[in-house]
Amino acid sequence: MKPNERAKYLEDYAESKKKGIPFFPDAIFKDAIAALIVFLVIVSLATFVGASLEAVADPSDAGFTPRPEWYFLFLFQLLKFFPGSLEVVGVFIIPMVALGFLVALPWTDRSARRHWTGRPVVTSITVFLFAGAIFLTVQAITAEPPPTADVASGDQIALLYSANCAGCHGTTISASSGTDLYKVIEGGTHDGMPAWNSDLTSIEIDALVGFILSPSGYTLFVDNCSECHDMQSLAESDSTELRRALDEGPDYAPHATLGLPVWREALTKADQAKLLNFLTAPDGQRLWFQECSACHGQSVAYSGDRKDLEELIRRGGGHLQMPSFGSALSPEEIETLALYVTVPSAAPEGAEMFGRLCTSCHATRVPTAPDLETARQLISLGGSHEDMPVWGDILTDQQIDALVDYVLAAAKLPNLDEAEQLFLQNCAACHGNLGEGGTNPTRAGDIIAPISTAEYLATRDDATLRSIISQGQPNFGMSPFADTFGGPLNSDQVDLLVAYIRSWAEDPPVDLPPDIPIVPQGARTAPALYEALCAQCHGASGEGGIGPAYDAAWQASKTDQQIFDDINLGHAATAMIAWGDLLSSQEIEDMVTYIRTLTGEAGQSAPLTYVSSILPIFDTYCAACHGVLGGWTATSYEDAMTSGDNGPVIIPGDPDSSSLVQSLIGTHPDGLVMPPAVTMSQSDIQKIIDWVAAGAPEG
Amino acid sequence: MQPAANDDRLKQTGDWLDERTGWRGNWTAVFLRKIPKVSWAYTLGSATLFTLVLQFVTGILLTLYYVPEPQQAYASVTYITNELSFGWLIRGIHHWGASAMVLLAILHMVRVIIYGAYKYPREVTWLTGVGLLLLTFAFGFTGYLLPWDQRAYWATVVGTQIGSVPPVVGGFTKDLMLGGPEISGLTLSRFFGAHVWVLPSLLVALVAIHLFLVVRNGITSPPKRDE
Ligand code: HEM
Ligand code: HEM
């Protein structure tokens, strides 16, 4: 504004003021009414809608989908348009530009014009900014739910993505190339993103990486395609079509009238590959589902080497050499078959022929011929028919590599259901259904150690397992299983069994060694120690369990020295740890003597009493606190039976209602869990329950 | 007592006060000034001011019971909402008042833009207004964490993450907000401190300048088409 304009404005303003109204009471009155309306609206919202409160903050529950307050939604939404390294544009540059516009407004708009129609530029920028913010806000509010995967097509990865990632990341994530996505997902490297490794298996994480993977093809996409296409729809179209669009340029029908460049020349070969890799990530599993499973089904079978496979995929239809059936079949037979592959329902008898003649190559998928004549010809003449695209021309090298990797890996994946059947039929009788082992039916007093512990699996390689299964372990009563050694299984079946046993490694069904209970502090007599340490596996009276029974046969098979050594040194890879670390030699000697008194017959143990069985447990686990801290006092029979914050904690004869038992087994109504820091052994808990049930006798 | 005598007494007190404070001059300058004829759109600023006062009153009432400790924040808000008499109302007003204040401040700004009221001689008023808008957003952001529920926590996770994006200052901003590598009790104290001490002080100062300038320069008259 020039000085004269300024002066003129002040003059005009003074004039309009003179004709105006007094602030008090006229304007104030209006203000008061507005304030009242605002107040009423706020109070009714507060009353009828209220301020909600969700569950208390839980940093470990990453499943919660974050939502900012509505006035930040536009920013939140903006973020989604600028993923990855572009983030800074969305959350910083654009908002700063908008803020800059606001701050500088009085100095950028220096004309004397005040009516909005006189300031078209400012008015339109303002409208644009607000419309943008409103648009983004509305978009965020109505945001389409995360993409739901097409479950029918078996695309588990898309499902994983929508369940785990889409809540925060929207429909796509672009990671800057060079990011180790596997690590990011596994470890959850940025705030708010949890480490997924506890929720997802490594295979799932791998698959997600492939799904997300989008190298520098992103920029190419933005520069060349994004004007007309959104990422989602292009990524969903099939790769044959994508390649055609690139190859044919303006000749590609849908692009014909658009005046597009000839992509072949506009983009280098490397760039074309990057772009395609971006749109269809080089992830073998996804490629398989997208490109191959329509014809080859979901399971992958291939036995051959990598080079052949790659050749096969690259040449595609070129490899399909169908024999000519013209001479082998009668004209009627050819007619039936031709009819069957044209209109299957018209020739039901063709099914049997197809099964006999064609399934070895066509598997169960019946090809569809366009018409009878073609079918007739194809069958009689055979030869290569170009059903399978020449993938070498369509997929990028990376994609083919990934596909080959996947097929090879997947083809190796054994059929675990069948393997399980084999295991149950041949092995479970001695090794248990889960490989937990047990007493050895072929050798009295012997025990078969678990073969499904993490330790066992880690210390045997496949070759060792294979040879054990094939040749057996005659010394231990295991006969050879491979047909080459006179057993019932062929080598494929042995391999399957190895794979099955291996499959336990991810999550060993048998956890050993078991929780080692704390060694009783009080009486370290042999019977007390046996109760606390040995009875878990060998039974309270030596009747056996995970460990062998101390029955007559066992007693006869061992010398005292052997028993001493077994206890002192333990058995590698079993629950029998080297107890010498925990017990003194004297204690072990006493233990041997004690074990010699056991007969392995259950049920002969003395009745449970407070003095003999319960007091030591209370002393070990409870008395440290429940003696000095008040509440329940565990130090004498009298106190244990009568004290307690809300009356006695032991109700003789009724363990379920005794709050002592409830707190031990986790059913306490207040969620009380005892003992608080250590785990009491199952046998001790059982003993307390039995004792209470028996009327809680003193002694 | 006679009404006249009553008036007299009042006037005497007024005079006594005026001699010592000069209030009459200010009163006349602020309230009895003449202003151009204005439309309803001009009430938006005072409505914002009103919600601000409402936020202060309800906010201060909330601080009486609110405990800014991760272990207790949620429980104290639950207590306020469910047990404290009229606690639900106070919290409800503060909650919705926050939204109302943001909305009104934005509408008020739109009014100012449409009427060209940021122009000479009101450039500084405008600048303080922009500052007020930012402060209001900051209030909303810091207050949102305070209930310490899932929504509060995760929205702040995202919010602080966004804060770390700007180059150069990003890392610092984030450390400043979080007080550590992740959201913790320290974050809550910082947000509480900002929400209840820092931001209110800044806001009061800025509003004072804003209003002083509004009074000093007078309110714009709605521009005519040719203006
Ligand atoms: C906490 C937020 C705010 C409060 C309490 C507030 C309060 C007020 C009040 C009471 C007025 C008197 C005129 C009217 O009511 O329209 C006013 C005028 C003004 N406000 Fe604000 N305001 C706030 C935010 C803003 C914002 C965000 C801007 C712009 C970015 C702004 C710019 C102005 C300007 C330029 C005037 C002078 C208008 C004229 O003379 O016509 N204010 N403000
Ligand atoms: C000036 C504008 C203010 C805004 C925009 C604002 C905004 C908010 C918001 C959005 C919340 C979360 C409420 C909920 O979701 O339940 C909140 C909570 C809170 N605010 Fe404010 N506030 C303002 C002023 C104040 C002031 C001046 C104080 C105190 C001096 C205050 C104290 C509190 C407290 C203690 C809470 C936590 C209690 C609760 O969430 O229910 N606020 N504020």
Coordinates of N, CA and C in Angstrom, one line a residue, chain A residues 1 6-7 9-10 12-13 16-25 27-36 38-39 42-43 45-47 49-72 74-76 79 87-89 91-92 99 101-107 109-119 122 126 130 168 190-194, chain B residues 27 30-40 42-43 46-47 50-51 54 74 77-78 81 88-89 91-93 95-100 102-104 106 109-110 113-124 126-127 130 133-134 136-141 144 147-151 153-155 157-158 161-162 165-167 169 174 178 181-182 216-221 223-227:
Chain A
M1 N 0.8 -1.2 0.0 CA 0.0 0.0 0.0 C 0.9 1.2 0.0
R6 N -2.8 4.4 2.3 CA -2.9 4.2 3.7 C -3.7 5.3 4.4
A7 N -3.4 6.5 4.0 CA -4.1 7.7 4.6 C -5.5 7.6 4.3
Y9 N -7.2 5.0 3.6 CA -7.9 3.9 4.3 C -8.3 4.4 5.7
L10 N -7.3 5.1 6.4 CA -7.6 5.5 7.8 C -8.8 6.5 7.8
D12 N -11.3 6.7 5.6 CA -12.5 5.9 5.3 C -13.0 5.2 6.6
Y13 N -11.9 4.6 7.3 CA -12.2 3.8 8.4 C -12.9 4.7 9.5
S16 N -16.4 5.2 8.7 CA -17.4 4.1 9.0 C -17.5 3.9 10.5
K17 N -16.5 4.3 11.2 CA -16.6 4.2 12.7 C -17.7 5.1 13.2
K18 N -17.7 6.3 12.6 CA -18.6 7.4 13.1 C -20.0 6.9 12.9
K19 N -20.2 6.2 11.7 CA -21.6 5.8 11.4 C -21.9 4.5 12.2
G20 N -20.9 4.0 12.9 CA -21.0 2.6 13.5 C -21.8 2.6 14.8
I21 N -21.6 1.6 15.6 CA -22.3 1.3 16.8 C -21.3 1.3 18.0
P22 N -21.8 1.5 19.2 CA -20.9 1.4 20.3 C -20.6 -0.1 20.6
F23 N -19.4 -0.3 21.0 CA -19.0 -1.7 21.3 C -19.9 -2.2 22.4
F24 N -20.0 -1.4 23.5 CA -20.9 -1.8 24.6 C -22.1 -1.0 24.5
P25 N -23.3 -1.5 24.5 CA -23.6 -2.9 24.7 C -23.9 -3.6 23.3
A27 N -22.3 -4.5 20.3 CA -21.5 -5.6 19.8 C -21.3 -6.7 20.9
I28 N -21.1 -6.3 22.1 CA -21.0 -7.2 23.2 C -22.2 -8.2 23.3
F29 N -23.4 -7.6 23.0 CA -24.6 -8.4 23.1 C -24.5 -9.5 22.1
K30 N -24.1 -9.2 20.8 CA -24.0 -10.2 19.8 C -23.0 -11.3 20.2
D31 N -21.8 -10.8 20.8 CA -20.8 -11.7 21.2 C -21.3 -12.6 22.3
A32 N -22.1 -12.1 23.2 CA -22.6 -12.9 24.3 C -23.5 -14.0 23.7
I33 N -24.4 -13.6 22.8 CA -25.3 -14.6 22.2 C -24.4 -15.7 21.5
A34 N -23.4 -15.3 20.7 CA -22.6 -16.3 20.1 C -21.9 -17.2 21.1
A35 N -21.4 -16.6 22.2 CA -20.7 -17.4 23.3 C -21.7 -18.4 23.9
L36 N -23.0 -17.9 24.1 CA -24.0 -18.7 24.7 C -24.3 -19.9 23.8
V38 N -22.3 -21.3 21.6 CA -21.1 -22.2 21.7 C -21.1 -23.0 23.0
F39 N -21.4 -22.3 24.1 CA -21.5 -22.9 25.4 C -22.5 -24.1 25.4
I42 N -21.3 -27.0 23.4 CA -20.3 -27.8 24.0 C -20.8 -28.6 25.2
V43 N -21.7 -27.9 26.0 CA -22.3 -28.7 27.1 C -23.1 -29.8 26.7
L45 N -22.8 -31.5 23.9 CA -21.9 -32.6 23.5 C -21.3 -33.3 24.7
A46 N -20.9 -32.5 25.7 CA -20.2 -33.1 26.8 C -21.2 -34.0 27.5
T47 N -22.5 -33.6 27.5 CA -23.5 -34.4 28.2 C -24.0 -35.6 27.5
V49 N -22.7 -36.9 24.4 CA -21.7 -37.7 23.8 C -20.6 -38.0 24.8
G50 N -20.2 -37.0 25.5 CA -19.2 -37.3 26.6 C -17.8 -37.4 26.0
A51 N -16.8 -37.5 26.9 CA -15.5 -37.7 26.5 C -15.1 -39.1 26.7
S52 N -14.9 -39.8 25.6 CA -14.7 -41.3 25.8 C -13.3 -41.6 26.4
L53 N -13.2 -42.8 26.9 CA -11.9 -43.2 27.4 C -11.7 -44.6 27.0
E54 N -10.6 -44.9 26.3 CA -10.4 -46.3 25.9 C -9.7 -47.1 27.0
A55 N -9.3 -48.3 26.6 CA -8.5 -49.1 27.6 C -7.2 -48.4 27.9
V56 N -6.6 -48.7 29.0 CA -5.4 -48.0 29.4 C -4.3 -48.2 28.4
A57 N -3.4 -47.3 28.2 CA -2.3 -47.4 27.2 C -1.6 -48.7 27.4
D58 N -1.4 -49.4 26.3 CA -0.6 -50.6 26.4 C 0.4 -50.6 25.3
P59 N 1.7 -50.3 25.6 CA 2.7 -50.2 24.6 C 2.9 -51.5 23.8
S60 N 2.5 -52.6 24.4 CA 2.8 -53.8 23.7 C 1.7 -54.2 22.7
D61 N 0.6 -53.5 22.8 CA -0.5 -53.9 21.9 C -0.4 -53.1 20.6
A62 N 0.4 -53.6 19.7 CA 0.6 -52.8 18.5 C -0.6 -52.9 17.5
G63 N -1.5 -53.8 17.9 CA -2.7 -54.0 17.0 C -3.6 -52.8 16.9
F64 N -3.4 -51.9 17.9 CA -4.2 -50.7 17.9 C -3.9 -49.8 16.8
T65 N -5.0 -49.4 16.1 CA -4.8 -48.5 14.9 C -4.8 -47.0 15.4
P66 N -3.7 -46.3 15.3 CA -3.6 -45.0 15.9 C -4.5 -44.0 15.1
R67 N -5.2 -43.1 15.8 CA -6.0 -42.1 15.2 C -5.8 -40.8 15.9
P68 N -5.2 -39.8 15.2 CA -5.1 -38.5 15.9 C -6.4 -37.8 16.0
E69 N -6.5 -36.7 16.7 CA -7.7 -35.9 16.9 C -8.0 -35.4 15.5
W70 N -9.3 -35.0 15.3 CA -9.7 -34.7 13.9 C -8.9 -33.6 13.3
Y71 N -8.5 -32.6 14.1 CA -7.8 -31.5 13.4 C -6.4 -31.8 13.0
F72 N -5.9 -33.0 13.3 CA -4.6 -33.4 12.8 C -4.7 -34.4 11.7
F74 N -5.7 -34.3 8.7 CA -5.2 -33.9 7.3 C -3.7 -34.2 7.2
L75 N -3.0 -33.9 8.3 CA -1.6 -34.2 8.3 C -1.3 -35.7 8.2
F76 N -2.0 -36.4 9.0 CA -1.9 -37.9 9.0 C -2.1 -38.4 7.6
L79 N 0.5 -37.8 5.0 CA 1.7 -38.7 5.1 C 1.6 -39.9 4.2
E87 N 8.6 -38.9 2.9 CA 7.8 -38.5 4.1 C 8.0 -37.0 4.4
V88 N 9.2 -36.6 4.3 CA 9.5 -35.2 4.7 C 8.7 -34.2 3.9
V89 N 8.4 -34.5 2.7 CA 7.6 -33.6 1.9 C 6.2 -33.5 2.5
V91 N 5.1 -34.3 5.7 CA 4.9 -33.8 7.0 C 5.6 -32.5 7.3
F92 N 6.5 -32.1 6.5 CA 7.3 -30.9 6.8 C 7.2 -29.9 5.7
L99 N 2.1 -22.8 6.2 CA 2.3 -21.9 7.3 C 3.0 -20.6 6.8
F101 N 2.8 -19.3 3.9 CA 1.7 -18.6 3.2 C 1.0 -17.7 4.2
L102 N 0.6 -18.3 5.4 CA -0.2 -17.6 6.4 C 0.6 -16.5 7.0
V103 N 1.9 -16.8 7.4 CA 2.7 -15.8 8.0 C 2.9 -14.6 7.1
A104 N 3.2 -14.9 5.9 CA 3.6 -13.8 4.9 C 2.4 -13.1 4.3
L105 N 1.2 -13.6 4.6 CA 0.1 -13.1 3.9 C 0.0 -11.5 3.8
P106 N 0.1 -10.8 4.9 CA 0.0 -9.4 4.9 C 1.0 -8.7 4.0
W107 N 2.1 -9.4 3.8 CA 3.2 -8.8 3.0 C 3.2 -9.3 1.5
D109 N 0.3 -9.9 0.0 CA -0.9 -9.3 -0.6 C -0.9 -7.8 -0.2
R110 N -0.2 -7.0 -1.0 CA 0.0 -5.6 -0.5 C -1.0 -4.6 -1.2
S111 N -1.9 -5.1 -2.0 CA -2.8 -4.2 -2.7 C -3.7 -3.5 -1.7
A112 N -4.4 -2.5 -2.1 CA -5.3 -1.8 -1.2 C -6.7 -2.5 -1.2
R113 N -6.8 -3.5 -2.1 CA -8.2 -4.1 -2.2 C -8.5 -4.9 -1.0
R114 N -9.7 -4.8 -0.5 CA -10.1 -5.6 0.7 C -11.2 -6.6 0.4
H115 N -12.1 -6.3 -0.5 CA -13.1 -7.2 -0.7 C -12.5 -8.5 -1.4
W116 N -13.1 -9.6 -1.0 CA -12.4 -10.9 -1.5 C -12.4 -11.0 -3.0
T117 N -13.4 -10.4 -3.6 CA -13.5 -10.5 -5.1 C -12.4 -9.7 -5.7
G118 N -11.8 -8.8 -5.0 CA -10.8 -7.9 -5.5 C -9.4 -8.6 -5.3
R119 N -9.4 -9.7 -4.7 CA -8.1 -10.4 -4.4 C -8.1 -11.8 -4.9
V122 N -5.2 -14.4 -3.6 CA -5.3 -14.8 -2.2 C -6.5 -15.7 -2.0
T126 N -6.3 -19.5 -0.7 CA -7.0 -19.8 0.5 C -8.0 -21.0 0.3
F130 N -7.7 -24.7 2.1 CA -8.8 -25.2 2.9 C -9.4 -26.4 2.3
C168 N -1.5 -49.0 9.7 CA -0.7 -47.7 9.8 C -0.2 -47.3 8.5
H190 N 11.4 -48.7 14.0 CA 11.0 -47.3 14.4 C 9.8 -47.2 15.4
D191 N 9.7 -46.1 16.0 CA 8.8 -46.0 17.1 C 7.4 -46.4 16.7
G192 N 6.8 -47.1 17.6 CA 5.4 -47.4 17.4 C 5.3 -48.7 16.6
M193 N 6.3 -49.0 15.8 CA 6.2 -50.3 15.1 C 6.8 -51.3 16.0
P194 N 6.0 -52.3 16.3 CA 6.5 -53.4 17.2 C 7.5 -54.3 16.4
Chain B
W27 N -12.0 2.1 30.5 CA -13.4 1.6 30.2 C -13.9 2.2 28.9
V30 N -12.1 1.0 25.8 CA -12.3 -0.4 25.4 C -13.8 -0.7 25.1
F31 N -14.6 -0.3 26.0 CA -16.0 -0.7 25.9 C -16.9 0.3 25.2
L32 N -16.7 1.6 25.5 CA -17.6 2.6 25.0 C -17.2 3.1 23.6
R33 N -16.1 2.5 23.1 CA -15.6 3.0 21.8 C -16.6 2.6 20.7
K34 N -16.6 3.4 19.7 CA -17.5 3.1 18.6 C -16.8 2.2 17.6
I35 N -17.5 1.3 17.1 CA -17.0 0.4 16.0 C -17.9 0.4 14.9
P36 N -17.4 0.1 13.7 CA -18.2 0.1 12.5 C -19.3 -1.0 12.6
K37 N -20.3 -0.8 11.8 CA -21.4 -1.9 11.9 C -20.8 -3.2 11.4
V38 N -21.0 -4.2 12.2 CA -20.4 -5.5 11.9 C -21.4 -6.6 11.8
S39 N -20.9 -7.7 11.2 CA -21.8 -8.8 11.0 C -21.6 -9.8 12.1
W40 N -22.4 -10.9 12.0 CA -22.2 -12.0 13.0 C -20.9 -12.7 12.9
Y42 N -18.2 -11.5 13.0 CA -17.3 -10.8 13.9 C -17.3 -11.4 15.3
T43 N -18.3 -12.2 15.5 CA -18.4 -12.8 16.9 C -17.5 -14.0 17.0
S46 N -14.5 -13.5 19.5 CA -14.8 -13.5 20.9 C -15.3 -14.9 21.3
A47 N -15.9 -15.6 20.4 CA -16.3 -17.0 20.7 C -15.1 -17.8 21.0
F50 N -14.0 -17.0 24.3 CA -14.8 -17.6 25.3 C -14.4 -19.1 25.5
T51 N -14.3 -19.8 24.4 CA -13.9 -21.2 24.6 C -12.5 -21.3 25.3
L54 N -13.1 -21.0 28.9 CA -13.8 -22.2 29.3 C -12.7 -23.3 29.5
Y74 N -4.3 -42.7 34.0 CA -5.5 -43.3 33.5 C -6.6 -43.5 34.6
V77 N -8.1 -40.2 35.5 CA -9.1 -39.7 34.5 C -10.4 -40.6 34.7
T78 N -10.2 -41.9 34.9 CA -11.4 -42.7 35.1 C -12.1 -42.2 36.3
T81 N -14.0 -39.1 35.5 CA -15.2 -39.3 34.6 C -16.3 -40.1 35.3
W88 N -17.5 -35.8 35.0 CA -17.7 -36.1 33.6 C -18.0 -34.9 32.8
L89 N -18.8 -33.9 33.4 CA -19.1 -32.7 32.7 C -17.9 -31.8 32.4
R91 N -14.8 -32.7 32.3 CA -13.9 -33.3 31.3 C -14.6 -33.3 30.0
G92 N -15.9 -33.5 29.9 CA -16.6 -33.4 28.6 C -16.5 -32.0 28.0
I93 N -16.6 -31.0 28.8 CA -16.5 -29.7 28.3 C -15.1 -29.4 27.8
H95 N -13.0 -31.5 26.8 CA -12.7 -32.3 25.6 C -13.3 -31.7 24.4
W96 N -14.6 -31.4 24.5 CA -15.3 -30.8 23.3 C -14.9 -29.4 23.1
G97 N -14.6 -28.7 24.2 CA -14.1 -27.3 24.1 C -12.9 -27.2 23.3
A98 N -12.0 -28.2 23.5 CA -10.8 -28.2 22.7 C -11.1 -28.2 21.2
S99 N -12.0 -29.1 20.8 CA -12.3 -29.1 19.4 C -13.0 -27.8 19.0
A100 N -13.9 -27.4 19.8 CA -14.6 -26.1 19.5 C -13.6 -25.0 19.3
V102 N -10.4 -25.1 18.4 CA -9.7 -25.2 17.2 C -10.6 -24.8 16.0
L103 N -11.8 -25.3 16.0 CA -12.7 -25.0 14.9 C -13.0 -23.5 14.9
L104 N -13.3 -22.9 16.0 CA -13.6 -21.4 16.0 C -12.4 -20.6 15.6
I106 N -10.1 -21.4 13.6 CA -9.9 -21.5 12.2 C -11.0 -20.7 11.4
M109 N -10.1 -17.2 11.6 CA -9.1 -16.8 10.7 C -9.6 -16.7 9.3
V110 N -10.5 -17.6 8.9 CA -11.2 -17.5 7.6 C -11.9 -16.2 7.4
I113 N -9.4 -13.6 6.7 CA -8.9 -13.6 5.4 C -9.9 -13.0 4.4
I114 N -11.2 -13.5 4.6 CA -12.2 -13.1 3.6 C -12.4 -11.6 3.7
Y115 N -12.3 -11.0 4.9 CA -12.6 -9.5 5.0 C -11.3 -8.7 4.8
G116 N -10.3 -9.4 4.4 CA -9.0 -8.7 4.2 C -8.5 -8.0 5.5
A117 N -8.9 -8.5 6.6 CA -8.6 -7.8 7.9 C -7.2 -7.9 8.3
Y118 N -6.4 -8.6 7.5 CA -4.9 -8.7 7.9 C -4.1 -7.6 7.3
K119 N -4.8 -6.7 6.6 CA -4.1 -5.6 5.9 C -3.8 -4.5 6.8
Y120 N -3.0 -3.5 6.3 CA -2.7 -2.3 7.0 C -3.9 -1.8 7.7
P121 N -3.9 -1.4 9.0 CA -2.7 -1.5 9.9 C -2.7 -2.7 10.8
R122 N -3.3 -3.8 10.4 CA -3.5 -4.9 11.3 C -2.6 -6.1 11.1
E123 N -1.4 -5.8 10.4 CA -0.5 -6.9 10.1 C 0.0 -7.7 11.4
V124 N 0.3 -6.9 12.4 CA 0.8 -7.5 13.6 C -0.3 -8.3 14.3
W126 N -2.6 -9.9 12.9 CA -2.6 -11.1 12.1 C -1.5 -12.1 12.6
L127 N -0.3 -11.5 12.7 CA 0.9 -12.4 13.1 C 0.6 -13.1 14.4
V130 N -1.7 -15.9 14.0 CA -1.1 -17.1 13.5 C -0.4 -17.9 14.7
L133 N -3.0 -19.7 16.7 CA -3.5 -20.9 16.0 C -2.5 -22.0 16.3
L134 N -1.2 -21.7 16.2 CA -0.2 -22.8 16.4 C -0.3 -23.3 17.9
T136 N -2.8 -23.2 19.8 CA -4.0 -24.0 20.0 C -3.8 -25.4 19.6
F137 N -3.2 -25.6 18.4 CA -2.9 -26.9 18.0 C -2.0 -27.6 19.0
A138 N -1.0 -26.9 19.5 CA -0.1 -27.5 20.5 C -0.8 -27.9 21.7
F139 N -1.8 -27.1 22.1 CA -2.7 -27.5 23.3 C -3.4 -28.9 23.0
G140 N -3.9 -28.9 21.8 CA -4.7 -30.1 21.4 C -3.7 -31.3 21.4
F141 N -2.6 -31.2 20.9 CA -1.6 -32.3 20.8 C -1.1 -32.7 22.1
Y144 N -4.0 -34.3 24.3 CA -4.5 -35.6 23.9 C -3.8 -36.8 24.5
P147 N -4.9 -38.4 28.9 CA -5.7 -39.4 29.5 C -5.0 -40.8 29.6
W148 N -3.9 -40.9 28.8 CA -3.1 -42.1 28.9 C -3.9 -43.4 28.5
D149 N -4.8 -43.3 27.6 CA -5.4 -44.5 27.1 C -4.8 -44.9 25.8
Q150 N -5.3 -46.0 25.3 CA -4.8 -46.5 24.0 C -4.7 -45.5 22.9
R151 N -5.8 -44.8 22.8 CA -5.9 -43.8 21.7 C -4.9 -42.7 21.9
Y153 N -2.1 -42.9 23.7 CA -0.8 -43.4 23.6 C -0.3 -43.5 22.1
W154 N -1.2 -44.2 21.3 CA -0.8 -44.5 20.0 C -0.8 -43.3 19.1
A155 N -1.8 -42.4 19.3 CA -1.8 -41.1 18.5 C -0.5 -40.4 18.8
V157 N 2.4 -41.7 19.7 CA 3.4 -42.4 19.0 C 3.6 -41.9 17.6
V158 N 2.5 -41.8 16.9 CA 2.5 -41.4 15.5 C 2.9 -39.9 15.5
Q161 N 6.5 -39.4 16.1 CA 7.2 -39.9 15.0 C 7.2 -38.9 13.8
I162 N 6.1 -38.2 13.6 CA 6.0 -37.2 12.6 C 6.9 -36.1 12.9
V165 N 10.5 -36.2 11.7 CA 10.8 -36.3 10.3 C 11.6 -35.1 9.8
P166 N 11.3 -33.8 10.2 CA 12.0 -32.7 9.6 C 13.5 -32.8 9.7
P167 N 14.2 -32.5 8.6 CA 15.6 -32.6 8.6 C 16.3 -31.7 9.7
V169 N 16.4 -30.6 12.6 CA 15.8 -30.4 13.9 C 15.0 -31.6 14.3
K174 N 12.1 -34.5 18.5 CA 11.6 -35.8 19.1 C 12.1 -36.0 20.5
L178 N 9.8 -36.5 23.7 CA 9.7 -37.8 24.4 C 10.5 -37.9 25.7
P181 N 14.1 -42.5 24.4 CA 13.9 -43.2 23.1 C 12.5 -43.5 22.8
E182 N 11.6 -43.6 23.8 CA 10.2 -43.9 23.6 C 9.3 -43.2 24.6
R216 N -6.8 -1.3 19.8 CA -6.1 -0.1 19.4 C -6.4 0.3 17.9
N217 N -6.4 -0.7 17.1 CA -6.6 -0.5 15.7 C -8.1 -0.4 15.3
G218 N -8.9 -0.9 16.2 CA -10.3 -0.9 15.8 C -10.6 -2.1 14.9
I219 N -11.8 -2.5 14.9 CA -12.2 -3.6 14.1 C -12.5 -3.2 12.7
T220 N -12.1 -4.0 11.7 CA -12.4 -3.6 10.3 C -13.9 -3.4 10.0
S221 N -14.2 -2.5 9.1 CA -15.6 -2.5 8.7 C -15.7 -3.5 7.5
P223 N -15.6 -4.9 4.2 CA -15.3 -4.2 3.0 C -16.4 -4.2 2.0
K224 N -16.6 -3.1 1.3 CA -17.6 -3.1 0.2 C -17.0 -3.7 -1.1
R225 N -17.8 -4.0 -2.0 CA -17.4 -4.7 -3.2 C -16.2 -4.0 -3.9
D226 N -16.3 -2.6 -3.9 CA -15.3 -1.9 -4.7 C -14.1 -1.6 -3.9
E227 N -14.1 -2.0 -2.6 CA -13.0 -1.5 -1.7 C -11.7 -2.4 -1.9

